[in-house]
Short mmCIF file of C-alpha atoms in Angstrom, two decimals:
data_model
loop_
_atom_site.label_atom_id
_atom_site.label_comp_id
_atom_site.label_asym_id
_atom_site.label_seq_id
_atom_site.Cartn_x
_atom_site.Cartn_y
_atom_site.Cartn_z
CA MET A 1 5.74 7.45 108.51
CA ALA A 2 7.74 7.01 105.29
CA LEU A 3 4.74 8.06 103.13
CA THR A 4 4.74 11.42 104.82
CA ASP A 5 8.52 11.76 104.49
CA ILE A 6 8.49 10.90 100.77
CA GLN A 7 5.65 13.27 100.02
CA ALA A 8 7.62 16.13 101.63
CA LEU A 9 10.90 15.10 99.76
CA VAL A 10 9.04 14.98 96.42
CA ALA A 11 7.65 18.53 97.16
CA ASP A 12 10.98 19.78 97.99
CA GLN A 13 12.46 18.47 94.95
CA VAL A 14 9.80 19.58 92.57
CA ARG A 15 9.51 23.01 94.01
CA ASP A 16 6.23 23.76 92.30
CA GLU A 17 5.90 27.42 93.14
CA ALA A 18 2.89 27.77 90.88
CA SER A 19 0.99 24.96 92.54
CA ALA A 20 0.42 23.39 89.14
CA ILE A 21 0.74 19.82 90.58
CA ALA A 22 -2.27 18.36 92.37
CA THR A 23 -1.87 16.22 95.37
CA ALA A 24 -3.45 13.33 93.51
CA GLU A 25 -0.82 13.67 90.73
CA ARG A 26 1.87 13.77 93.46
CA ASP A 27 0.70 10.60 94.96
CA ARG A 28 0.25 8.87 91.65
CA ALA A 29 3.91 9.82 91.03
CA ILE A 30 4.95 8.18 94.20
CA ALA A 31 3.02 5.02 93.28
CA VAL A 32 5.02 4.92 90.10
CA ALA A 33 8.03 5.35 92.06
CA VAL A 34 7.31 2.44 94.50
CA LYS A 35 6.61 0.24 91.34
CA ARG A 36 9.96 1.16 89.84
CA TYR A 37 11.84 0.66 93.09
CA SER A 38 10.18 -2.72 93.60
CA SER A 39 11.37 -3.77 90.23
CA ASP A 40 15.01 -2.69 91.04
CA ARG A 41 15.07 -3.69 94.83
CA PRO A 42 12.23 -6.16 95.38
CA ARG A 43 11.69 -7.23 98.92
CA GLN A 44 11.94 -10.91 99.91
CA LEU A 45 9.49 -12.96 101.83
CA VAL A 46 10.46 -16.26 103.54
CA VAL A 47 7.52 -18.75 104.02
CA ASP A 48 7.35 -22.31 105.28
CA VAL A 49 5.11 -24.81 103.33
CA THR A 50 4.22 -28.37 103.95
CA SER A 51 5.01 -30.82 101.15
CA ALA A 52 2.10 -33.09 100.05
CA GLY A 53 4.71 -35.43 98.64
CA GLY A 54 6.31 -35.74 95.38
CA GLN A 55 8.13 -33.09 93.17
CA VAL A 56 5.31 -30.41 93.19
CA LEU A 57 4.72 -27.45 95.78
CA ASP A 58 1.85 -24.97 95.76
CA LEU A 59 2.84 -21.49 95.41
CA PRO A 60 3.19 -19.93 98.97
CA ALA A 61 1.11 -17.42 100.71
CA GLY A 62 1.99 -13.94 99.49
CA TRP A 63 3.00 -14.82 95.97
CA VAL A 64 2.28 -11.94 93.56
CA ALA A 65 1.24 -13.23 90.16
CA GLU A 66 3.28 -11.59 87.21
CA PHE A 67 5.89 -10.30 89.70
CA SER A 68 7.10 -12.87 92.17
CA ARG A 69 10.38 -14.91 91.62
CA LEU A 70 11.45 -17.80 93.34
CA VAL A 71 14.95 -17.08 94.92
CA ALA A 72 15.67 -20.17 97.17
CA VAL A 73 14.23 -23.45 98.32
CA GLU A 74 15.49 -24.95 101.55
CA HIS A 75 14.99 -28.66 102.63
CA PRO A 76 15.36 -29.74 105.19
CA VAL A 77 14.90 -26.51 107.15
CA ASP A 78 16.98 -25.16 110.04
CA GLN A 79 20.15 -26.89 109.13
CA ILE A 80 23.58 -25.36 109.81
CA PRO A 81 24.64 -24.36 107.23
CA PRO A 82 21.32 -24.10 105.40
CA SER A 83 20.40 -26.90 103.19
CA LEU A 84 19.68 -25.00 99.99
CA MET A 85 18.90 -26.61 96.78
CA ALA A 86 20.71 -25.91 93.67
CA GLU A 87 19.15 -23.30 91.49
CA GLU A 88 18.77 -25.81 88.79
CA ASP A 89 16.78 -28.10 91.08
CA PHE A 90 13.74 -25.88 91.23
CA TRP A 91 11.52 -23.77 88.93
CA THR A 92 8.03 -22.47 88.50
CA TYR A 93 5.80 -24.24 86.02
CA ALA A 94 2.59 -23.24 84.49
CA ARG A 95 -0.21 -25.96 84.46
CA PRO A 96 -3.84 -25.46 83.13
CA ALA A 97 -4.94 -25.30 86.77
CA GLY A 98 -2.35 -22.53 87.66
CA VAL A 99 1.29 -22.19 88.34
CA VAL A 100 3.24 -24.51 90.73
CA ILE A 101 6.76 -25.01 91.89
CA GLN A 102 8.43 -28.09 90.28
CA LEU A 103 11.36 -29.78 91.99
CA ALA A 104 14.01 -31.99 90.47
CA SER A 105 13.56 -34.58 93.21
CA SER A 106 10.71 -35.80 95.36
CA ILE A 107 10.22 -34.68 99.02
CA SER A 108 8.24 -36.80 101.48
CA ALA A 109 4.60 -35.86 102.49
CA GLY A 110 4.57 -33.76 105.67
CA ALA A 111 7.98 -32.37 105.27
CA THR A 112 8.66 -28.56 105.62
CA VAL A 113 10.15 -26.68 102.88
CA ARG A 114 11.25 -23.08 103.23
CA LEU A 115 10.65 -20.75 100.25
CA THR A 116 12.21 -17.43 99.72
CA PHE A 117 10.66 -15.28 96.80
CA THR A 118 10.28 -11.65 95.90
CA VAL A 119 7.30 -9.44 96.23
CA PRO A 120 6.61 -5.72 95.47
CA HIS A 121 7.02 -3.00 98.21
CA GLU A 122 4.17 -1.41 99.86
CA LEU A 123 3.81 2.20 101.00
CA ASP A 124 0.53 3.78 102.10
CA ALA A 125 -0.74 5.45 105.25
CA ASP A 126 -0.78 2.03 107.24
CA THR A 127 2.08 0.00 105.57
CA ASP A 128 5.69 0.78 104.83
CA THR A 129 8.45 -1.62 103.56
CA ILE A 130 10.87 0.91 102.02
CA PRO A 131 14.12 1.05 103.97
CA GLU A 132 14.78 4.48 105.34
CA GLY A 133 17.98 4.75 103.55
CA ASP A 134 16.27 4.58 100.20
CA ARG A 135 13.48 7.07 100.71
CA GLU A 136 15.45 9.90 99.03
CA ALA A 137 16.20 7.66 95.97
CA MET A 138 12.36 6.84 95.89
CA SER A 139 11.44 10.64 95.99
CA CYS A 140 13.86 11.33 93.13
CA TRP A 141 12.08 8.96 90.78
CA ALA A 142 8.64 10.33 91.76
CA ALA A 143 10.00 13.85 91.36
CA ALA A 144 11.35 13.06 87.93
CA PHE A 145 7.97 11.71 86.93
CA LEU A 146 6.33 14.96 87.92
CA LEU A 147 9.05 17.18 86.34
CA ASP A 148 8.51 15.37 83.01
CA GLN A 149 4.89 16.31 83.20
CA LEU A 150 5.68 19.95 83.83
CA ALA A 151 8.11 20.02 80.91
CA THR A 152 5.58 18.62 78.74
CA ARG A 153 2.99 21.03 79.78
CA HIS A 154 5.26 24.16 79.26
CA SER A 155 6.41 22.90 75.95
CA GLY A 156 2.85 23.28 74.61
CA ASP A 157 2.35 26.74 76.17
CA ARG A 158 2.44 30.03 74.20
CA GLN A 159 4.34 33.06 75.29
CA SER A 160 1.62 35.15 77.28
CA THR A 161 3.69 38.00 78.24
CA LEU A 162 6.46 40.31 76.80
CA HIS A 163 7.96 40.96 80.17
CA ALA A 164 11.70 40.08 79.95
CA GLU A 165 11.80 38.66 83.44
CA VAL A 166 9.30 35.96 82.78
CA ALA A 167 10.89 32.85 81.25
CA HIS A 168 9.73 31.68 77.79
CA PRO A 169 7.75 28.54 77.96
CA VAL A 170 10.19 26.55 75.83
CA GLU A 171 12.96 27.59 78.22
CA LEU A 172 10.94 26.42 81.15
CA ALA A 173 10.10 23.13 79.60
CA MET A 174 13.92 22.61 79.05
CA GLN A 175 14.72 23.50 82.55
CA TYR A 176 12.05 21.08 83.82
CA ALA A 177 13.34 18.36 81.59
CA LYS A 178 16.93 18.80 82.65
CA ARG A 179 15.88 18.64 86.38
CA ALA A 180 13.97 15.39 85.57
CA ALA A 181 17.06 13.78 84.06
CA THR A 182 19.13 14.85 87.07
CA CYS A 183 16.61 13.29 89.48
CA ARG A 184 16.69 10.04 87.54
CA ALA A 185 20.44 10.07 87.61
CA ARG A 186 20.31 10.50 91.36
CA TYR A 187 18.01 7.57 91.75
CA PHE A 188 20.39 5.27 89.93
CA ALA A 189 23.35 6.66 91.77
CA GLU A 190 22.01 6.38 95.20
CA LEU A 191 20.92 2.69 94.67
CA GLY A 192 24.12 1.95 93.04
CA LEU A 193 22.40 0.86 89.76
CA ASP A 194 23.52 1.05 86.28
CA GLU A 195 21.57 3.84 84.56
CA LYS A 196 21.48 2.07 81.32
CA ARG A 197 19.87 -1.06 82.91
CA THR A 198 16.54 -1.79 81.54
CA ALA A 199 15.70 -5.42 82.68
CA PRO A 200 13.76 -5.46 86.04
CA ALA A 201 14.92 -7.49 88.90
CA ALA A 202 11.47 -9.02 89.35
CA THR A 203 10.14 -11.10 86.56
CA THR A 204 6.99 -12.87 85.38
CA VAL A 205 6.59 -16.76 85.82
CA GLU A 206 9.75 -18.49 84.58
CA PHE A 207 10.03 -21.89 82.98
CA THR A 208 13.03 -23.94 82.38
CA PRO A 209 12.73 -26.90 80.01
CA ARG A 210 13.77 -30.19 81.63
CA ASP A 211 14.08 -33.66 80.18
CA ASP A 212 12.20 -36.72 81.36
CA MET A 213 14.75 -37.27 84.23
CA GLY A 214 14.09 -33.78 85.70
CA HIS A 215 17.45 -32.27 84.37
CA ARG A 216 17.91 -28.90 83.12
CA ARG A 217 17.82 -28.76 79.33
CA LEU A 218 -1.23 16.35 85.36
CA PHE A 219 -3.40 18.58 86.41
CA HIS A 220 -6.55 18.84 88.51
CA PRO A 221 -8.05 20.89 91.38
CA GLY A 222 -6.46 20.30 94.76
CA ARG A 223 -2.94 21.33 94.94
CA MET A 224 0.09 19.59 96.12
CA SER A 225 0.93 20.34 99.82
#
């Protein structure tokens, strides 16, 4: 199961010998990593819907508010090559009653329309949508999150011993911060992403103006195991 694999990878990368990180913190860090990965590499669902006729379609089952983005609209379906609408011929539109899919041209009632759209990834004890090849990248982002927490914790510590072999808290904080930066860099490198990129791949509901003709104008009991 990927969750167990990622938990182990995170533990290996953090190397928390002092057991300062609780299991709950680790799992929250993994949840943060899933959210980030979903933003950078959202998964796609393909759902067939039935047109009620006209230029409006209801959102498909599985659509996630404030995340999903419409990628493709196919009509008629199962053509070779696929009969995909041009990107400018479909968009999401917010009405007082809710968001719908608006089309530039009408579709007859009863016709099947195939929708492709983005949704977040899922990772828990029962569900896993993370590709196996991206597990290490995921663990890097979670590890960076935890290492940043350790850096913050040690930056506020006072020197409690005079033994030369014990690292000064400020030095430890710097080490953790450096390791966190390295983990983040590995995440971007392994996914082939631009590290300076800030805009997520998944967006909130989008609206493109059209004219009347339809044209486009950390730390609690319970240690990390």
